[in-house]
Coordinates of C-alpha atoms and ligand atoms in Angstrom, one line a residue:
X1 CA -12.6 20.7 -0.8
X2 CA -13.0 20.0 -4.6
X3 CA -15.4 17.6 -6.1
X4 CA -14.0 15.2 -8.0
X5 CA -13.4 15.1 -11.7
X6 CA -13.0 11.3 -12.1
X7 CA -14.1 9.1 -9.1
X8 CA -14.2 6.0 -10.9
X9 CA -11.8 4.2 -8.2
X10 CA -13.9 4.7 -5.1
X11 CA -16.7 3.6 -6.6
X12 CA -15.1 0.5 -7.8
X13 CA -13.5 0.0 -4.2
X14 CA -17.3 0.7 -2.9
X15 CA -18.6 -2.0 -5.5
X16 CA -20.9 0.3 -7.5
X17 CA -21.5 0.8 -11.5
X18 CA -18.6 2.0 -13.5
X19 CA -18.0 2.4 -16.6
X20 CA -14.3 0.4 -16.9
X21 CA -12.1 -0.9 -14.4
X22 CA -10.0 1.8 -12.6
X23 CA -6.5 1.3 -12.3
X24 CA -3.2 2.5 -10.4
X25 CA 0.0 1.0 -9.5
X26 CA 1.6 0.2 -6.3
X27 CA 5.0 2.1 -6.7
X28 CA 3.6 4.2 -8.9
X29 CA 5.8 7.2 -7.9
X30 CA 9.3 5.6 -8.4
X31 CA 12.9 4.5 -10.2
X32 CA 11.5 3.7 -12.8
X33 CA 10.4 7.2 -14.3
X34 CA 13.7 9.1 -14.9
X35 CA 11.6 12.2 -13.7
X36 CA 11.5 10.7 -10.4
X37 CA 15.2 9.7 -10.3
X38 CA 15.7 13.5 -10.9
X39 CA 13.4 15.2 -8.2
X40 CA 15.7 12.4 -5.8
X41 CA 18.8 13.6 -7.0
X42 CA 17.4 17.3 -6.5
X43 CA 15.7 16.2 -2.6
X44 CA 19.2 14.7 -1.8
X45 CA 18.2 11.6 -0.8
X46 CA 14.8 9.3 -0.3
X47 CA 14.1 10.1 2.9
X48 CA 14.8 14.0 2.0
X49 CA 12.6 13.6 -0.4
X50 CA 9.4 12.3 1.5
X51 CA 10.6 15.2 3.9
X52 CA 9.8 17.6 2.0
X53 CA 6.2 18.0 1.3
X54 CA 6.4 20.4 -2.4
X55 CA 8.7 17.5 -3.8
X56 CA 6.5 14.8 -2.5
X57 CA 4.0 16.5 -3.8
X58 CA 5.7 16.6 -7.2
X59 CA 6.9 12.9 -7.7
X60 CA 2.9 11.6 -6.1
X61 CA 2.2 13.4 -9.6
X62 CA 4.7 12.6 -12.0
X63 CA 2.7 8.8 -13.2
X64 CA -0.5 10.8 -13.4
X65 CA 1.1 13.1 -16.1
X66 CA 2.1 10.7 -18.0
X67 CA -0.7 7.9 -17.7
X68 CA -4.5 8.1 -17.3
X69 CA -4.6 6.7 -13.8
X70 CA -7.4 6.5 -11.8
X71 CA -6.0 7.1 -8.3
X72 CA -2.6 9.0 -6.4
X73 CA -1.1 7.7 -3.7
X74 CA 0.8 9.5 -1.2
X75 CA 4.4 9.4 -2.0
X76 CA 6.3 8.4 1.6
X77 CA 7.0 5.2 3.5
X78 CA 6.0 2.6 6.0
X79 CA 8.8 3.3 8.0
X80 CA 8.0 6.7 9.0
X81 CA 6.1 5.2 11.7
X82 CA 8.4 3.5 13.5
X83 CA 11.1 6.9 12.4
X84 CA 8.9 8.8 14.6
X85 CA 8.8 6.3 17.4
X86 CA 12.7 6.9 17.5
X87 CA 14.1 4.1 16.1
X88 CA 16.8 6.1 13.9
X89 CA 15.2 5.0 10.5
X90 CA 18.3 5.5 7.3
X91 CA 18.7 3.4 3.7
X92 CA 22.4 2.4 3.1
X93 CA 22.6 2.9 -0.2
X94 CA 21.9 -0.2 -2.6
X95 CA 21.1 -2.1 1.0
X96 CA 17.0 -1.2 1.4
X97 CA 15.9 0.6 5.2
X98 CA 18.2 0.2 8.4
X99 CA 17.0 0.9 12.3
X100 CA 20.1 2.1 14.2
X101 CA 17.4 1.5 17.7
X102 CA 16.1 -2.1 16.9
X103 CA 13.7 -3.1 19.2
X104 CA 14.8 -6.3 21.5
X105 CA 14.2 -6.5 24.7
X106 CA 11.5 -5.5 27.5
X107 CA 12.7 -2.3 27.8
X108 CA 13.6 -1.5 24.2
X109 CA 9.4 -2.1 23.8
X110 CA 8.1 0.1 27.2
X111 CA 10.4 2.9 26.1
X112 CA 7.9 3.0 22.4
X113 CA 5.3 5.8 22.5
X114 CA 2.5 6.2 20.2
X115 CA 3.6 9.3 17.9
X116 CA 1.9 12.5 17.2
X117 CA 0.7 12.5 13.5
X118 CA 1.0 16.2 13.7
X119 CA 3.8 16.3 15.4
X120 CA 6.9 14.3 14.2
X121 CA 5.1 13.0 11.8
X122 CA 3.4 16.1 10.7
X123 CA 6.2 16.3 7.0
X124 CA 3.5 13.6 6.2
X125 CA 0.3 15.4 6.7
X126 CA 1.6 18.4 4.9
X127 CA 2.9 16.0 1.6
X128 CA -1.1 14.9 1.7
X129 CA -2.6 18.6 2.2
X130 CA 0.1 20.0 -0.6
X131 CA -1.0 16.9 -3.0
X132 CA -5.0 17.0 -2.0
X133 CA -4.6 21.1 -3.2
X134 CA -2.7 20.6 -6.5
X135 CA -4.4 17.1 -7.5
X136 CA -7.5 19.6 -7.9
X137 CA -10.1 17.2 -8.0
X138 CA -8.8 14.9 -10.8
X139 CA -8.6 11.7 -8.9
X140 CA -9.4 10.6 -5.7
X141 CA -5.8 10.3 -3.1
X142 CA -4.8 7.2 -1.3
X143 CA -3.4 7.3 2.2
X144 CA -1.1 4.2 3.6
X145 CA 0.4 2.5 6.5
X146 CA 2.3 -0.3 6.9
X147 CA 0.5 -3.0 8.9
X148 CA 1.9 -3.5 12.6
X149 CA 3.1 -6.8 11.7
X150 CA 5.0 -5.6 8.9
X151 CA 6.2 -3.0 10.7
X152 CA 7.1 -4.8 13.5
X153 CA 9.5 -7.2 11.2
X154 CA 11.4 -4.2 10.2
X155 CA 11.3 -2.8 14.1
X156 CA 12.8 -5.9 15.9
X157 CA 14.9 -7.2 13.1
X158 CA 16.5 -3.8 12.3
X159 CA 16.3 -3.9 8.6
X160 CA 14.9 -6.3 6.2
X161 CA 15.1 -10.1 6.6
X162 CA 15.0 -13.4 5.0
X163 CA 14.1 -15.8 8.1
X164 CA 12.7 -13.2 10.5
X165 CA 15.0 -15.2 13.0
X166 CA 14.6 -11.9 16.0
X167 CA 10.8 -11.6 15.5
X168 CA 10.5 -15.0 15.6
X169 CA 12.1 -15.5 18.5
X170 CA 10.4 -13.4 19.9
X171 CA 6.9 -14.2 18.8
X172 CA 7.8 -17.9 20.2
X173 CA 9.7 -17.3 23.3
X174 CA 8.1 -13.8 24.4
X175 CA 4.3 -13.3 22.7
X176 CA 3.3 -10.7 25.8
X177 CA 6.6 -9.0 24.5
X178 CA 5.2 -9.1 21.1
X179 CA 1.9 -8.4 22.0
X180 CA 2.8 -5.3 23.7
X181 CA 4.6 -4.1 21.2
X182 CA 2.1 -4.9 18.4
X183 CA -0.9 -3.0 20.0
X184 CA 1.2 0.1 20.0
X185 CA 2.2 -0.3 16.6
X186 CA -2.0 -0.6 16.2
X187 CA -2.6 2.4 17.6
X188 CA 0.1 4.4 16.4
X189 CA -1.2 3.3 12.9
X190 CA -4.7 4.2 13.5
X191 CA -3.9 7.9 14.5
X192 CA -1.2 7.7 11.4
X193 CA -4.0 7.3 8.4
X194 CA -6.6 8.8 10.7
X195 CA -4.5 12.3 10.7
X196 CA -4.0 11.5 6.6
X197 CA -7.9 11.3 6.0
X198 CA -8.4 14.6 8.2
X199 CA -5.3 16.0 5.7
X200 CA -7.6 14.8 2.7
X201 CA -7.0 11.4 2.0
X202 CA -10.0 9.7 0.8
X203 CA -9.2 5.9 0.7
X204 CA -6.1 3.9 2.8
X205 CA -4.1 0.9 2.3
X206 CA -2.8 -1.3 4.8
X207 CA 0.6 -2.9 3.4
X208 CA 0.9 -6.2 5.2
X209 CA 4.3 -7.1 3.1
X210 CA 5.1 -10.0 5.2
X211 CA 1.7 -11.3 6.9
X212 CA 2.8 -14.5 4.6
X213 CA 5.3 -15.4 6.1
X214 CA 3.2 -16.4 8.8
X215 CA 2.3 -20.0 9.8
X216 CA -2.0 -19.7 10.1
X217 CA -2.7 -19.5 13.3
X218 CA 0.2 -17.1 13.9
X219 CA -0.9 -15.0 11.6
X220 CA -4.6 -14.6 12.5
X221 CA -3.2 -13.8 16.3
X222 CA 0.1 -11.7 15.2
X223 CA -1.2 -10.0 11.7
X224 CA -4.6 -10.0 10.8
X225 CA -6.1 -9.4 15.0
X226 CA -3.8 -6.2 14.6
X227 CA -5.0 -5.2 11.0
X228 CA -8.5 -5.3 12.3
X229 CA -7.6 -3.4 15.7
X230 CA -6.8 -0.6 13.3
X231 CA -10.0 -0.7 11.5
X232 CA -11.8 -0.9 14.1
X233 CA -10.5 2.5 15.2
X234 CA -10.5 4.1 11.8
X235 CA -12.7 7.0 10.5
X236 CA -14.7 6.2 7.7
X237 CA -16.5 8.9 6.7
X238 CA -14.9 12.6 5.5
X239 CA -16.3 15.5 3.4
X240 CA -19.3 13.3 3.3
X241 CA -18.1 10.4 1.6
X242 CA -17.0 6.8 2.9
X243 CA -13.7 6.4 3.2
X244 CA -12.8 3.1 2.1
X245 CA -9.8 1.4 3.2
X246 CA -7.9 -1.7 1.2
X247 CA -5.9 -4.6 3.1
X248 CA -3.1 -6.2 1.5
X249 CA -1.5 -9.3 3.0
X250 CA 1.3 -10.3 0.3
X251 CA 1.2 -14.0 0.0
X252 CA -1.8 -14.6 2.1
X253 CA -4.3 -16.0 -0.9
X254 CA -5.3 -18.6 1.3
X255 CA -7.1 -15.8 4.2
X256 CA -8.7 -13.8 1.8
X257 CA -11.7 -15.4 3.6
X258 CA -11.1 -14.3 7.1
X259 CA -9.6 -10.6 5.8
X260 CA -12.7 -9.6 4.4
X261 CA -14.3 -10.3 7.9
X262 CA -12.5 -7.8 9.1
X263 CA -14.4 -4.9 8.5
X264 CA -12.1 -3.6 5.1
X265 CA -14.1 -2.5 2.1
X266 CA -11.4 -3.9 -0.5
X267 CA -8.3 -6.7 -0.6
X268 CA -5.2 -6.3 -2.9
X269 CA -4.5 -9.6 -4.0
X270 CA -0.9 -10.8 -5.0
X271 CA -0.8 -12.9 -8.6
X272 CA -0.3 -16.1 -7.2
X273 CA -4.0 -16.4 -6.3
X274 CA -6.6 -16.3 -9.2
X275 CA -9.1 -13.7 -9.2
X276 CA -12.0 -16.1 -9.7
X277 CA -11.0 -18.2 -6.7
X278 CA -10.6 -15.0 -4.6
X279 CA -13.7 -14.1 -5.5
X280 CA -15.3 -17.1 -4.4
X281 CA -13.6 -16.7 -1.2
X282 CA -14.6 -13.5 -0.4
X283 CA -18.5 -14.5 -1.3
X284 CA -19.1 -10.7 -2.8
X285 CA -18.1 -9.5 0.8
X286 CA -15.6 -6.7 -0.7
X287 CA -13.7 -5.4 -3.9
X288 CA -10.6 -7.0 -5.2
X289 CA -7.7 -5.2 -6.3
X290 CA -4.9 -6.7 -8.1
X291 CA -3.4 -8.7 -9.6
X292 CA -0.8 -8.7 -12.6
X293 CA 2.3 -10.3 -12.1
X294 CA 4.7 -6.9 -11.9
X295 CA 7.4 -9.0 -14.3
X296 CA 4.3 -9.1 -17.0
X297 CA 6.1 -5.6 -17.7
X298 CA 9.5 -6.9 -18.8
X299 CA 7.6 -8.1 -21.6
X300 CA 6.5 -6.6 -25.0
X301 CA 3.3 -4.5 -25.1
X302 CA 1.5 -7.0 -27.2
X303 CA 1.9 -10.1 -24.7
X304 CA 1.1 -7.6 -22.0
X305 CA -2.2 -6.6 -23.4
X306 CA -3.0 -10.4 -23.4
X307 CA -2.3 -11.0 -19.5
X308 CA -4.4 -7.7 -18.8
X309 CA -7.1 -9.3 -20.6
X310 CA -6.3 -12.4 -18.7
X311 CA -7.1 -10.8 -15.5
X312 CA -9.5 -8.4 -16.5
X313 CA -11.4 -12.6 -17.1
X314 CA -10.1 -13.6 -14.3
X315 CA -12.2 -11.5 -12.4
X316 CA -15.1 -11.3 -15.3
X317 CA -18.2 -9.7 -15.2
X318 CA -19.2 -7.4 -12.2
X319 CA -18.4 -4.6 -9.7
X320 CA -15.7 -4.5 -7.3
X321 CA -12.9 -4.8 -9.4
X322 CA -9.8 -2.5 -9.3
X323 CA -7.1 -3.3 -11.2
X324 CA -3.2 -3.0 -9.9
X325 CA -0.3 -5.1 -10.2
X326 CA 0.0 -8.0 -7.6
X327 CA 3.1 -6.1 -6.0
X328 CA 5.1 -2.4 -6.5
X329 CA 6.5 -1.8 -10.4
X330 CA 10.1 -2.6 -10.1
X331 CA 12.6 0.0 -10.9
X332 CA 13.8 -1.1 -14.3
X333 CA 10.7 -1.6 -16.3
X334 CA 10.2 0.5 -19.5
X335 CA 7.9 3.3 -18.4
X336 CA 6.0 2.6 -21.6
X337 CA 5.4 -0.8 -20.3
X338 CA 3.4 0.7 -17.4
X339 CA 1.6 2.8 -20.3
X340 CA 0.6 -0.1 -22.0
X341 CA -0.8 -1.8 -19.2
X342 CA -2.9 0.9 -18.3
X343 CA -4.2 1.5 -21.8
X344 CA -5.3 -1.8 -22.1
X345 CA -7.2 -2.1 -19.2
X346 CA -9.1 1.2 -19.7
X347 CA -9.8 -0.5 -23.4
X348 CA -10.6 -3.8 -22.6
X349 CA -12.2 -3.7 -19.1
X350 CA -15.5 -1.8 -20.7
X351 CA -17.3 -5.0 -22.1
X352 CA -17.0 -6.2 -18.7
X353 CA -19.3 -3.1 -17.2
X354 CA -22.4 -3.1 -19.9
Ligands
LIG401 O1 3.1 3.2 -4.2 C1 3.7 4.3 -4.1 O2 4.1 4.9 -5.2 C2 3.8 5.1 -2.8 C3 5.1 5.1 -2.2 C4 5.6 3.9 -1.4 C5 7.0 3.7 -1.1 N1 7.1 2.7 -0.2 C6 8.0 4.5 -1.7 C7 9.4 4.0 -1.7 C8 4.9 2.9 -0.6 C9 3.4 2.7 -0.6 C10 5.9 2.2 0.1 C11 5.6 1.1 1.0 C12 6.6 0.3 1.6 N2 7.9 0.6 2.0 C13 6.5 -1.1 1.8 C14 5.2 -1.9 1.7 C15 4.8 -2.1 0.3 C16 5.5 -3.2 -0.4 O3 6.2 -2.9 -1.3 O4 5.2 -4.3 0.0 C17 7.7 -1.6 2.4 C18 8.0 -3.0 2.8 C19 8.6 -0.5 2.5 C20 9.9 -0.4 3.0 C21 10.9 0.0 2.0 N3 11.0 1.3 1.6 C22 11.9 -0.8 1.4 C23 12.1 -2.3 1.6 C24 12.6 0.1 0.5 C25 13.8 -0.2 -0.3 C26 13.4 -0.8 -1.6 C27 14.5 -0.9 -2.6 O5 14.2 -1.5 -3.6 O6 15.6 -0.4 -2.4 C28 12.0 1.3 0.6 C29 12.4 2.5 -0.1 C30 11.3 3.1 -1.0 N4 10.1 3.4 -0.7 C31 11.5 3.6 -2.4 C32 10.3 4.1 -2.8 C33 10.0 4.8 -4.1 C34 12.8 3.5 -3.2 C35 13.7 4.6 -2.6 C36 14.6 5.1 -3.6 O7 15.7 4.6 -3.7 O8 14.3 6.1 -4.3

């Protein structure tokens, strides 16, 4: 496959030399652009849309056309997994993602079978193949899964959730239940990016949305023992380059330390914790991604050039540093917003790389 034009990101993610700090956003493909909102309208629906692997193919490039970044990610969803495990995955409209199959009981877990990346699953492999082909080399393509703890929540509740009252439960009253379930949902997410770096994916991110919701000890035994399962079973080389692969617990500042034990090369790191201090607790271990507060956008390009250059301190002089919002771009920011952003930290993050 093609070399690359502009691998600035993986090297950053690797923590060697670059010349500025690379930069992407997590959402990048999304409401916002009104290009987007028109391949959707085209597609049908969202989940028609990830289906079909030309129009994936076409929204995972509409932000690059526009904005310098320095990575694509795959346009789908978490929830494809646990779609292909037969859950019965739709979005109500307005209401966010729905399981009509929530899983509850004993039986509800034994019936789960690891899927078949190329099988039910394989819409996804061809969306990465189509994008790998027509990114041509320009930047490098990220790969994701949801963690199993994250997916998991949306599995047993049956939709999002504000208390996680059903996994809870279950977590307190049933752990072998949970357990079980969890180290399916591990290897059905190894074979998931490990079938997406074979495709062409050359870096993964584990989206661990609601690892913070966690108390500590529960989430080293429900969350983070799981994220590292997966690593442990991932490949990390292809087309003769490492494949690095980011964790991201949202709201889990405080176990930055024990994350980068696990193996990772990189941690995306919300903006509630400070760059510097996540540095220090990751003692040079891996890269740092992150971390602008995504509502930084609502305000005008001037004051957001000023928080870039906050963060760009934040994390100061060094490798390792790739630069992202703390969470996804929310649908009604000002696509020139985004444009700013990145601008700014292509300008301003070179004195920091002399
Ligand atoms: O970053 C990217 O551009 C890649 C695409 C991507 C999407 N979802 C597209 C999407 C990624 C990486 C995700 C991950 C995802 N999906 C997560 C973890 C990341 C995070 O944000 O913490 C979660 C929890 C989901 C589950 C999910 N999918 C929810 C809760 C929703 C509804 C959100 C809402 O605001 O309605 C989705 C739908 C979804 N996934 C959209 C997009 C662009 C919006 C769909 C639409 O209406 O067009």
């Amino acid at each position: 496959m093609s070399q690359l034009t502009n691998d600035t990101f993986l090297r950053a993610l690797m923590r060697e030399p670059v010349d500025y700090t690379p930069v992407w956003m997590m959402r990048q493909a999304g409401r916002y652009l009104p290009e987007y909102r028109a391949t959707r309208e085209k597609a049908g629906s969202f989940m028609a849309l990830c289906k079909n692997p030309e129009l994936a193919c076409e929204v995972t490039l509409q932000p690059l056309e526009r904005f310098p970044l320095d990575a694509a990610i795959l346009f789908s969803d978490i929830l494809t997994v646990p779609d292909a495990m037969g859950l019965g995955l739709y979005f109500a409209d307005g209401e966010g993602p729905h399981f009509e199959r929530p899983v509850r009981t004993a039986a509800d877990v034994e019936r789960i079978a690891v899927p078949d990346p190329e099988g039910e699953l394989k819409y996804v492999m061809d969306a990465v193949s189509t994008i790998r082909r027509e990114l041509k080399g320009r930047v490098p393509l990220i790969g994701f899964s949801g963690s199993p703890w994250t997916l998991a929540t949306y599995m047993v509740e049956g939709s999002g959730s504000k208390n996680f009252s059903h996994i809870k439960g279950m977590m307190f009253d049933r752990p072998d239940l949970l357990h079980s379930l969890l180290a399916k949902t591990a290897d059905s997410v190894a074979s998931y990016l490990n079938a997406q770096i074979a495709r062409g994916a050359q870096a993964t991110m584990i989206f661990d949305t609601w690892g913070g919701s966690l108390a500590p000890a529960n989430y080293r035994e429900f969350s983070l023992a799981y994220m590292q399962r997966v690593i442990e079973g991932l490949t990390r080389e292809s087309e003769g380059r490492k494949v690095p692969v980011i964790l991201f617990t949202k709201n889990g500042g405080q176990w930055l330390g024990d994350m980068a034990k696990t193996g990772c090369d990189a941690l995306g790191v919300d903006w509630t914790t400070d760059l510097s201090d996540a540095r220090r607790m990751v003692e040079d271990r891996v890269a740092l991604q992150g971390n602008l507060d995504p509502c930084t956008l609502y305000a005008s390009p001037e004051r957001i050039r000023e928080e870039v250059a906050r963060v760009l301190a934040s994390y100061g002089h060094g490798n390792g540093h790739v630069f992202n919002l703390g969470h996804g771009i929310t649908p009604d920011v000002n696509p020139e917003h985004a444009g700013a952003m990145v601008a700014a930290v292509h300008e301003l993050s070179r004195a920091y790389h002399l």
